[in-house]
Short mmCIF file of C-alpha atoms in Angstrom, two decimals:
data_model
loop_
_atom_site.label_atom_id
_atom_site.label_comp_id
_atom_site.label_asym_id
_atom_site.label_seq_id
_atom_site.Cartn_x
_atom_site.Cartn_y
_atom_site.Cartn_z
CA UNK A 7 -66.20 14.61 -42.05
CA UNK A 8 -64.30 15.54 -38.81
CA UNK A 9 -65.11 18.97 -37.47
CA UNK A 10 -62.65 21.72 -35.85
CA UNK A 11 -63.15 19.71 -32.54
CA UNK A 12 -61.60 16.82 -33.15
CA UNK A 13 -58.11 17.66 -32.15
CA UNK A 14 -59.44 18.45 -28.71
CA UNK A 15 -61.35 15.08 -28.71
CA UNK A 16 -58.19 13.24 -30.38
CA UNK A 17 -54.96 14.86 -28.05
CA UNK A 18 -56.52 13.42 -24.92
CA UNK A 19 -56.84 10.10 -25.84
CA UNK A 20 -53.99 9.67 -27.71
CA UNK A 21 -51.94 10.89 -24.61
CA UNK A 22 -53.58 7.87 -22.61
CA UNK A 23 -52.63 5.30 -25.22
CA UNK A 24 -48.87 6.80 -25.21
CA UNK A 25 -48.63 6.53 -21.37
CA UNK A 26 -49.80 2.82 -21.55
CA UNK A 27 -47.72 2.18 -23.94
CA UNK A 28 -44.76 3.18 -22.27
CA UNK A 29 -46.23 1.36 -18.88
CA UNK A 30 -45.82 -1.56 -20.80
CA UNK A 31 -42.12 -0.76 -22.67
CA UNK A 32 -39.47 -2.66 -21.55
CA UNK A 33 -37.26 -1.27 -19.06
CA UNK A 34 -33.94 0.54 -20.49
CA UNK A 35 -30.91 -1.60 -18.85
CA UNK A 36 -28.62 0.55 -16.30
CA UNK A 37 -25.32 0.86 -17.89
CA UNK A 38 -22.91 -1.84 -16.15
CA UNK A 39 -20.22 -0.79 -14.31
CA UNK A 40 -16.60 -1.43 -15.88
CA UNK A 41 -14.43 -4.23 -14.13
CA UNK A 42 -10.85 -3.03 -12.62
CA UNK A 43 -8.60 -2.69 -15.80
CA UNK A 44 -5.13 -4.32 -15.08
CA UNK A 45 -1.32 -3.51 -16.29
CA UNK A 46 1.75 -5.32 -15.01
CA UNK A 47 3.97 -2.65 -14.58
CA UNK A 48 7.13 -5.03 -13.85
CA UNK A 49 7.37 -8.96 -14.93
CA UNK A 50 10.40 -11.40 -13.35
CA UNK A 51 12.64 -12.80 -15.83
CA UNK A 52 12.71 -9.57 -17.60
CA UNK A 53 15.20 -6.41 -17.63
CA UNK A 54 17.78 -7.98 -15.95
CA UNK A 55 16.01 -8.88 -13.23
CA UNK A 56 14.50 -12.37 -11.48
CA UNK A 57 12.43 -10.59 -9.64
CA UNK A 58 10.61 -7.74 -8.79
CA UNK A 59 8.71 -7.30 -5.53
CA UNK A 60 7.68 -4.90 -2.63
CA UNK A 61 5.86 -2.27 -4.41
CA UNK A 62 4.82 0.95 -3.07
CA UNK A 63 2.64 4.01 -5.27
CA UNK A 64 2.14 7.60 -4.48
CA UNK A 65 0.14 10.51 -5.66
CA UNK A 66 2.39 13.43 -6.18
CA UNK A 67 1.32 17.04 -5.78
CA UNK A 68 1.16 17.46 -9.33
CA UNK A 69 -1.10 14.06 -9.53
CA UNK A 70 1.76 12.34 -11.83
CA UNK A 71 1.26 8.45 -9.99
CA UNK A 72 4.85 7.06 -9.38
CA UNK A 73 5.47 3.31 -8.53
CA UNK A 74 8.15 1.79 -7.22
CA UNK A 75 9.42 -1.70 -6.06
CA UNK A 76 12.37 -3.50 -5.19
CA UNK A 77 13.93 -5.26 -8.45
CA UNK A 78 15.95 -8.72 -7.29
CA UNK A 79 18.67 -9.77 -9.34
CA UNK A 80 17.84 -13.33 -7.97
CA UNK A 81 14.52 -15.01 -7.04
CA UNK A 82 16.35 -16.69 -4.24
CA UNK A 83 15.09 -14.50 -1.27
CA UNK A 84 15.33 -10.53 0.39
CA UNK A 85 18.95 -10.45 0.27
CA UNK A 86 21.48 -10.19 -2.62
CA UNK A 87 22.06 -7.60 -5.84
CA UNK A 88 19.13 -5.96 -5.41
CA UNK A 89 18.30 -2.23 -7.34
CA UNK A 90 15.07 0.54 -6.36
CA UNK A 91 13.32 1.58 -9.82
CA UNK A 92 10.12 3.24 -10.61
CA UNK A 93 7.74 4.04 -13.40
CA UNK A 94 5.62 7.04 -13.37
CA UNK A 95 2.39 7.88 -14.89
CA UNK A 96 0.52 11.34 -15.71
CA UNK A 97 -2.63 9.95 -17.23
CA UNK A 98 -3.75 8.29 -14.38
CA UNK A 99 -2.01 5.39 -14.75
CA UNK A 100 -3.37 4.52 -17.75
CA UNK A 101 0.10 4.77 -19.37
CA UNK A 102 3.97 4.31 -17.75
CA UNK A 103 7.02 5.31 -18.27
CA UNK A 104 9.77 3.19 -19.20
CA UNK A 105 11.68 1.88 -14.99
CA UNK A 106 14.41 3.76 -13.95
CA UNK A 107 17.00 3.48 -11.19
CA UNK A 108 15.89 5.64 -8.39
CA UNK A 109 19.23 5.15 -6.27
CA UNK A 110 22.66 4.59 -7.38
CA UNK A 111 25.28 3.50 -4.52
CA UNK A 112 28.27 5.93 -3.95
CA UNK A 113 30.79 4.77 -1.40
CA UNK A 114 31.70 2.36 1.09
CA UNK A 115 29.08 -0.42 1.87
CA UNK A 116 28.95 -3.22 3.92
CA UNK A 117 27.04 -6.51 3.85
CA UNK A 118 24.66 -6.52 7.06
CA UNK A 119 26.67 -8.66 9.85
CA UNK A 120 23.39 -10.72 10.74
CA UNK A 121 22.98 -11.90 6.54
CA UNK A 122 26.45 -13.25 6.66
CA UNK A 123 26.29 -15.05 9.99
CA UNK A 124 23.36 -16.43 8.70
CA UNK A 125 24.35 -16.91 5.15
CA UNK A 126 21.89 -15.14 3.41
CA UNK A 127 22.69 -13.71 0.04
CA UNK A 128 26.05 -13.68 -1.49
CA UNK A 129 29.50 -11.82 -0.77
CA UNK A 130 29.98 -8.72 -2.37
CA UNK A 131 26.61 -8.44 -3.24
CA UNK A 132 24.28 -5.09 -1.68
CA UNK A 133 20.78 -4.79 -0.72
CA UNK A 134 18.84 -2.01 -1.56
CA UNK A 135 15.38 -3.08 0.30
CA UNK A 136 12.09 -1.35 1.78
CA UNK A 137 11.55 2.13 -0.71
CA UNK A 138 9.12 3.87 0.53
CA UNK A 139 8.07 7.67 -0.72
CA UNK A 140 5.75 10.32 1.29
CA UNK A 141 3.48 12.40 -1.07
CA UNK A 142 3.90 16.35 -0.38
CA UNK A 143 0.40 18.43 -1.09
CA UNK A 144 3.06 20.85 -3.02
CA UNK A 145 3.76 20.36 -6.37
CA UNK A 146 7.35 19.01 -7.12
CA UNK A 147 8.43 17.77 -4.03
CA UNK A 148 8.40 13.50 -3.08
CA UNK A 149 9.56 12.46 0.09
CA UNK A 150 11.65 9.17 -0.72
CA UNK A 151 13.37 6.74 2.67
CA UNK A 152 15.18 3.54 1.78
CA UNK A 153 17.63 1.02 3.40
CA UNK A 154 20.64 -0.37 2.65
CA UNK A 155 21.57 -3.86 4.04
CA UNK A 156 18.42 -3.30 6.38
CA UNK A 157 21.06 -1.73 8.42
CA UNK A 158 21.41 1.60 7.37
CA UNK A 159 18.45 4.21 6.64
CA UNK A 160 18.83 6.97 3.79
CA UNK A 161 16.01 10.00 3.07
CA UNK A 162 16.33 11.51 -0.43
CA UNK A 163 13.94 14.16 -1.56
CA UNK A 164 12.57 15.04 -5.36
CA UNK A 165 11.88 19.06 -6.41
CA UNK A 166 10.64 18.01 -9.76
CA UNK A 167 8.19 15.41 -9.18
CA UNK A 168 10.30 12.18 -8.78
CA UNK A 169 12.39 12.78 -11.66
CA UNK A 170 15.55 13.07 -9.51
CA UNK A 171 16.25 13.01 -6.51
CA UNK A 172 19.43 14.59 -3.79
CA UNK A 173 22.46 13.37 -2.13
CA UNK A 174 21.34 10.65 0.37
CA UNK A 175 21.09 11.73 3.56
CA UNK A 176 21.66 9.48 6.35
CA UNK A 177 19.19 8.44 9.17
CA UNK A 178 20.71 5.76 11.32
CA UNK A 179 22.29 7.23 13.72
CA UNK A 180 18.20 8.85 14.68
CA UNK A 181 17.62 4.68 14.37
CA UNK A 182 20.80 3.89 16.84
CA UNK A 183 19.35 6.15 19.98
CA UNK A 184 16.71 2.96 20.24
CA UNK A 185 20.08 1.13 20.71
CA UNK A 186 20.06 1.22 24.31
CA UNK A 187 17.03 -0.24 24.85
CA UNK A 188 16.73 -2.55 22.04
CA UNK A 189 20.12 -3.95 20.77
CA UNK A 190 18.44 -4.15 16.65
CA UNK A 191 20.92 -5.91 13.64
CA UNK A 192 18.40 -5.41 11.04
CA UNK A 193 15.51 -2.84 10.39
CA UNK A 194 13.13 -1.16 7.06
CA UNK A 195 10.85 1.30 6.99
CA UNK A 196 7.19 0.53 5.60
CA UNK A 197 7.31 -1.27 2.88
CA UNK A 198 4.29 1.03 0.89
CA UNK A 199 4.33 4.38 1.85
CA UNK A 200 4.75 6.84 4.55
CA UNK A 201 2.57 9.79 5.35
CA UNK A 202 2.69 13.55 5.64
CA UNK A 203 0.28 15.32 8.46
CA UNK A 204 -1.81 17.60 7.92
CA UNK A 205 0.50 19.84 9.75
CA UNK A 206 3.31 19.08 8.03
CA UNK A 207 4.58 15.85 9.83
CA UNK A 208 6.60 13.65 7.87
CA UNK A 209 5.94 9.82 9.30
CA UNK A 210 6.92 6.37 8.07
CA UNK A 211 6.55 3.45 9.78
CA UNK A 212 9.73 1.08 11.28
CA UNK A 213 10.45 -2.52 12.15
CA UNK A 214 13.47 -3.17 13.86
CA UNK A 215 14.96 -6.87 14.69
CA UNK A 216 17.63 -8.50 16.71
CA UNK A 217 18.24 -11.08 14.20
CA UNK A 218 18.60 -13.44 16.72
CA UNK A 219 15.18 -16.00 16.35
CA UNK A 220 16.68 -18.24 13.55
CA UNK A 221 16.29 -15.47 11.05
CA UNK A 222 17.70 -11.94 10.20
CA UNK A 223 14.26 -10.32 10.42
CA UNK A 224 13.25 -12.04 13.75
CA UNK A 225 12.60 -10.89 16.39
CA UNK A 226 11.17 -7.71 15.49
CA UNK A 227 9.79 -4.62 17.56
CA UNK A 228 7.72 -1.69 15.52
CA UNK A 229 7.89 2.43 15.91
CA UNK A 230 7.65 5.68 13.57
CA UNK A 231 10.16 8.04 12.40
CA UNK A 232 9.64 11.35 11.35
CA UNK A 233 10.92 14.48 10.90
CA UNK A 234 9.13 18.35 11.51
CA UNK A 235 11.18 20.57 9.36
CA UNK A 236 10.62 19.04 5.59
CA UNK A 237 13.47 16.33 5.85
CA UNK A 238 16.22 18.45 7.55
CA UNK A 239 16.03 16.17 10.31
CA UNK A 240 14.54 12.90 11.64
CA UNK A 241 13.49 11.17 14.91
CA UNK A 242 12.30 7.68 16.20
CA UNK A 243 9.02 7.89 17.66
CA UNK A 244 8.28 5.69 20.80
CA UNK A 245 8.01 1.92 20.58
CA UNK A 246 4.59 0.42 19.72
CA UNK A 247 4.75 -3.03 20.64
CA UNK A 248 7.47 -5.54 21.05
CA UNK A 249 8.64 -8.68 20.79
CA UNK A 250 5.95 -10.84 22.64
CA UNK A 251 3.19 -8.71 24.07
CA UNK A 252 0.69 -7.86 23.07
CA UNK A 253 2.02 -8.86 19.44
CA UNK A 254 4.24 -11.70 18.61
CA UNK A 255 7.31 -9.99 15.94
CA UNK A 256 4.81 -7.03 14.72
CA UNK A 257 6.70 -5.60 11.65
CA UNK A 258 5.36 -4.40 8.10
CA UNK A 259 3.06 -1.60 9.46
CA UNK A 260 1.06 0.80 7.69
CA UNK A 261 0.12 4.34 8.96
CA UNK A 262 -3.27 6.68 7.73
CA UNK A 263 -4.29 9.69 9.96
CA UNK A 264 -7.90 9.51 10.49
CA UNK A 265 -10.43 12.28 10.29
CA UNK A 266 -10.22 13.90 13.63
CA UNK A 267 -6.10 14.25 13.44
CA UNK A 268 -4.91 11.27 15.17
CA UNK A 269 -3.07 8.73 13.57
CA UNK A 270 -3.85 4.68 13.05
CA UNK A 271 -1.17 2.55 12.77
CA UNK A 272 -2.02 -1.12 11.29
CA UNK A 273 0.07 -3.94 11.80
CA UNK A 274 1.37 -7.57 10.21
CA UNK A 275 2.50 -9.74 13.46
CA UNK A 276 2.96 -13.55 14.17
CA UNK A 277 0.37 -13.73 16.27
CA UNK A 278 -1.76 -16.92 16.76
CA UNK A 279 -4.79 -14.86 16.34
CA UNK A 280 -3.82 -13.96 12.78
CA UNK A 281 -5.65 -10.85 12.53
CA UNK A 282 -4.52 -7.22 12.33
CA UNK A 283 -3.36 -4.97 15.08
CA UNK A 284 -4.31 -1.62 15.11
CA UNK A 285 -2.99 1.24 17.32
CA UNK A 286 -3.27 5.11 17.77
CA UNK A 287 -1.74 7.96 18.55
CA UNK A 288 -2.25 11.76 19.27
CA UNK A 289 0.68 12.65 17.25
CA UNK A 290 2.12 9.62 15.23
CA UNK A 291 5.22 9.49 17.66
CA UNK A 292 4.27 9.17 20.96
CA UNK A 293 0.96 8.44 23.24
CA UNK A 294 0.40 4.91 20.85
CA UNK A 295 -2.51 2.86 22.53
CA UNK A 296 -2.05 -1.13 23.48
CA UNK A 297 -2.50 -2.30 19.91
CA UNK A 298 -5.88 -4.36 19.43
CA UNK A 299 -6.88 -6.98 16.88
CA UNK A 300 -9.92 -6.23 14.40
CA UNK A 301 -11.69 -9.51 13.74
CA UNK A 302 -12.57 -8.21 9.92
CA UNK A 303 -9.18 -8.15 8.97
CA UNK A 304 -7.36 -11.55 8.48
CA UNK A 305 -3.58 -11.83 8.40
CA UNK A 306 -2.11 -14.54 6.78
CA UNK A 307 1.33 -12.78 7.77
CA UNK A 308 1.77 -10.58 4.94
CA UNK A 309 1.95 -7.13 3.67
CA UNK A 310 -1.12 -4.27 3.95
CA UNK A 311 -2.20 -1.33 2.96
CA UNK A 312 -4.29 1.98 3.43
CA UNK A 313 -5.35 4.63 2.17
CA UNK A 314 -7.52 7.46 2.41
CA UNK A 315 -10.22 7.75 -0.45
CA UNK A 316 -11.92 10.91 0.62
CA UNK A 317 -12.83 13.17 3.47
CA UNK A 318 -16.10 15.31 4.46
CA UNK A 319 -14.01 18.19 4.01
CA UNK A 320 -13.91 17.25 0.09
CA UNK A 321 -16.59 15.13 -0.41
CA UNK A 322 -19.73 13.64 0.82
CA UNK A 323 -18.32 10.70 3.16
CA UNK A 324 -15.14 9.96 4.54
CA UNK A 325 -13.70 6.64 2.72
CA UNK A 326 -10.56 4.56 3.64
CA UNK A 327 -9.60 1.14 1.82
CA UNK A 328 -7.55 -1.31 2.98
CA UNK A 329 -6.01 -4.01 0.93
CA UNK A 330 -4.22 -7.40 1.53
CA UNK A 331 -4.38 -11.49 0.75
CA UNK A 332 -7.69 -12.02 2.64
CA UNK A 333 -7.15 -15.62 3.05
CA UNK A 334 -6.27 -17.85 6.09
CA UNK A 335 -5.74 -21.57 4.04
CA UNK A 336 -2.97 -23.43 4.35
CA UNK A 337 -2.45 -27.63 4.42
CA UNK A 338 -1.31 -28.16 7.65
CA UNK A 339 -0.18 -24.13 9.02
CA UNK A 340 0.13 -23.56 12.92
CA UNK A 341 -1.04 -20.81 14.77
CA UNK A 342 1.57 -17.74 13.90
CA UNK A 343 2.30 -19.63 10.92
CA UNK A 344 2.02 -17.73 7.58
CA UNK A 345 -0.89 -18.51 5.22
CA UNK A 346 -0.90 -19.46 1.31
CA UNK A 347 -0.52 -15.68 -0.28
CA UNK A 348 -3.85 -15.62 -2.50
CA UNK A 349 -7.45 -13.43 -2.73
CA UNK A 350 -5.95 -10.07 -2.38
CA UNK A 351 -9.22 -8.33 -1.67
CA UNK A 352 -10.51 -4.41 -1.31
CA UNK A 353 -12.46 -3.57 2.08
CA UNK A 354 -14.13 -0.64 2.70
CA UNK A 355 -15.02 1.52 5.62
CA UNK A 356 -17.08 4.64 6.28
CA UNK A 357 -16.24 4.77 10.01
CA UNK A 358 -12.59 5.48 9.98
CA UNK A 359 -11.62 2.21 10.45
CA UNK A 360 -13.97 0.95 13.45
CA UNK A 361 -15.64 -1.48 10.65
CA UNK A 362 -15.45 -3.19 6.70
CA UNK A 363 -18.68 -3.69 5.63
CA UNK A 364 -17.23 -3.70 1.93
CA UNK A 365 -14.95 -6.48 1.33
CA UNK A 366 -14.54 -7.98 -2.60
CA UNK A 367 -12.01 -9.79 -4.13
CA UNK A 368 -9.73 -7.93 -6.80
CA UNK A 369 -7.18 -11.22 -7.69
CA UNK A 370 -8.50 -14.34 -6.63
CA UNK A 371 -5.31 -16.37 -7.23
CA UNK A 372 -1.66 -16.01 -5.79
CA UNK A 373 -0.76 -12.57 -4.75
CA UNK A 374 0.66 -10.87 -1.74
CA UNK A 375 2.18 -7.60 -1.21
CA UNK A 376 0.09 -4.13 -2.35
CA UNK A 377 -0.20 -0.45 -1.92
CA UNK A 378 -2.62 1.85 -2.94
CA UNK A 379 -3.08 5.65 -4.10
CA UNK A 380 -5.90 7.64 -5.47
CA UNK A 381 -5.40 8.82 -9.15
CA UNK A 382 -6.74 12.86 -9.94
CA UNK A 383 -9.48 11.24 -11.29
CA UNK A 384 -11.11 9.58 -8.26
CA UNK A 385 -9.97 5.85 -9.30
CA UNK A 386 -8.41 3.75 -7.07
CA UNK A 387 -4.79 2.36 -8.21
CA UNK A 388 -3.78 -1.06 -6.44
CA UNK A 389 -0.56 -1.96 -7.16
CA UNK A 390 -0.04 -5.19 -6.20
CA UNK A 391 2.07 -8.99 -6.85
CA UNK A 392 0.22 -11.53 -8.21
CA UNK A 393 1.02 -15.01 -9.90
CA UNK A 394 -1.53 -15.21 -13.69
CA UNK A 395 -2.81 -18.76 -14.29
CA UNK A 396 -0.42 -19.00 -17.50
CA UNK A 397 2.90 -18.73 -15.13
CA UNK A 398 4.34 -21.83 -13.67
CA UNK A 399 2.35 -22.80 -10.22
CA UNK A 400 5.10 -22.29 -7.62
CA UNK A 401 6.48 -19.21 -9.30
CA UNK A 402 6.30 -16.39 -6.20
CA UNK A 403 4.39 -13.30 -7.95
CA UNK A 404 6.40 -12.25 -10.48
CA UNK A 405 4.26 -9.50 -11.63
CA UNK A 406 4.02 -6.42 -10.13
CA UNK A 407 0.63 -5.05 -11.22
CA UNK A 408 -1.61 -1.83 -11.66
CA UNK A 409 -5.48 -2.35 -11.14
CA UNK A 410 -7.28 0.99 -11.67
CA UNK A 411 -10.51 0.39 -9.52
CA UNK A 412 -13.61 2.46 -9.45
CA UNK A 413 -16.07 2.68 -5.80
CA UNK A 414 -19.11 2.02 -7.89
CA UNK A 415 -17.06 -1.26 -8.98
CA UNK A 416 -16.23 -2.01 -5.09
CA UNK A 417 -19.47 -1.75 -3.92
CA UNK A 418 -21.22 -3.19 -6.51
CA UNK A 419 -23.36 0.31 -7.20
CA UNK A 420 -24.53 0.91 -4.27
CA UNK A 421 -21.39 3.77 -3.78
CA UNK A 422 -20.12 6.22 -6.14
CA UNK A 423 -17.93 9.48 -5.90
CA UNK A 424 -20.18 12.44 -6.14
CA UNK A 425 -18.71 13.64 -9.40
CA UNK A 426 -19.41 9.68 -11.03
#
């Protein structure tokens, strides 16, 4: 018969056998983390269109995402018919509008004197090239630049959040004061996206070109333009580097302003040493150090990107990605020559910049171009061109696609946003 005691005698013991019991339980598995989803926003062949190419995303001030690209009538190169339209997403970008137009010619254009000397595209036929939007902190308002021709500049802004836009206003004639000094046929802004400072700065990058190296878009010099009073008006910023030194034909650059106010620009060139340039400035105009190559990031001569992830002012570490095809292969390529377009991979730096620690691939196959923005969420959104393995093997990226990417993803856990 047990006695009143034997609860006291029982409750330690069976508290032993529960804790070696559990000693010996298997482990519970950590919950794995969820690969980048992926939409194609915009396929060739479809809509009317070839071809669609060039993308660029923003974050608007009301956190609607809005992508945009340049849609080719023909697949036959960067000149012809070719039409700016956009989707738009307030979910995060896990659903898109239907495209839409974002600029409709009205008046008098002509084709670009250095295309039809060299024969590029086809008479009568206008180029819409290079959109590239600025994201305002206020909600409504999108900053929007484009060219026509790659001859003439245009700014357009949004009050309701990219839905429509104003009468183009033109920027050339800021563009022609470089004339002087530079004697430029053909120019674009970005491609991507431009930036807004943090006190109040509106800044895009430029390319501008001679068109006389055997090709419309060669030679080619970089700068900024910007504009201090919310679009009224615009400037060009001082010249960065030219056509030889320290860069060979630097174009396609990309602009982030780093934690202490100055601003990085990062840059595609020709240059033997196929990696990219970096530069900065005080201001974003002026004061631009002798650009430098960084030996983590390889440039098959293509597209980039950056963006800012987060800031110590918001969160617990500042984060900036960059993205582009980190790949240097190609049968038989020469120094300056441009690699095969494939491994568009995600690097990631804690440093502003000074190093990548974090690189991983995203699409291992053919792809090229990207930009980036960060969703309301925290997610990363890559919008980028890539060629699927069911699409004919010398098809050139006809898919523009979304890839909604989370830190704990890019760094393989050992990173996540505080709120993850």
């Amino acid at each position: 018969m047990c006695s009143s005691l034997c609860p006291r005698i029982h409750a330690p013991l069976l508290a032993i056998l529960g804790l070696l019991a559990a000693s010996f339980a298997p482990a519970q598995a950590a919950e794995p983390i969820a690969e980048p989803t992926k939409i194609d926003l915009f396929t060739g062949g479809k809509e009317g269109y070839e071809l669609f190419r060039i993308p660029g995303i923003i974050r608007t001030g009301n956190g609607t995402l809005l992508a945009y690209c340049e849609a080719r009538r023909s697949a036959k190169g960067d000149w012809g018919h070719i039409d700016l339209v956009a989707r738009r997403s307030t979910d995060n970008g896990l659903t898109w509008t239907p495209m839409k137009k974002l600029v409709e010619l009205e008046g008098k254009f002509e084709r670009n004197p250095a295309a039809v000397a060299q024969k590029l595209g086809r008479e009568g036929e206008i180029t819409l090239n290079n959109p590239i939007a600025i994201a305002d902190p206020r909600p409504y308002i999108v900053h929007f630049l484009y060219c026509v021709e790659y001859n003439r500049l245009f700014y357009v802004r949004s009050e309701d959040d990219g839905f429509t836009f104003s009468k183009p206003l033109e920027l050339t004639a800021a563009v022609n004061k470089l004339t002087p000094s530079y004697a430029w046929q053909a120019l674009a802004v970005g491609p991507g996206h431009g930036i807004r400072l943090e006190n109040g700065r509106l800044l895009a990058p430029v390319w501008l070109s001679t068109g006389k190296g055997g090709h419309a878009h060669r030679p080619s010099i970089i700068s900024t333009i910007y504009s201090d009073d919310e679009g009224k008006t615009w400037q060009m910023g001082d010249v960065i580097a030219g056509e030889t030194k320290p860069l060979v034909n630097p174009n396609e650059s990309i602009l982030l302003q780093l934690a202490d106010g100055r601003v990085m620009i990062n840059s595609r060139s020709e240059s033997p040493e196929h990696r990219r340039a970096v530069s900065i400035s005080p201001d974003g105009s002026t004061g631009w150090s002798e650009p430098k190559f960084h030996d983590q990031l390889l440039e098959p001569i293509c597209m980039a990107n950056l963006v800012r992830w987060t800031t110590t002012k918001e969160s617990d570490k500042n984060r900036i990605v960059f993205s582009n095809p980190h790949n240097l292969e190609r049968a038989n390529a020469k120094p300056g020559q441009g690699r095969d377009r494939k491994n568009v991979s995600l690097k990631l730096s804690y440093d502003e910049g000074a190093t990548w620690p974090v690189n991983k691939t995203l699409e291992a196959g053919p792809s090229g171009y990207s930009d980036m923005a960060i969703a309301r969420d925290g997610t990363l959104i890559c919008f980028y061109e890539r060629t699927t393995p069911d699409e004919a093997p010398n098809s050139k990226s006809p898919k523009l696609t979304i890839a909604r990417v989370s830190l704990q993803w890019l760094t393989d856990g050992k990173d996540q946003l505080p709120q993850e």
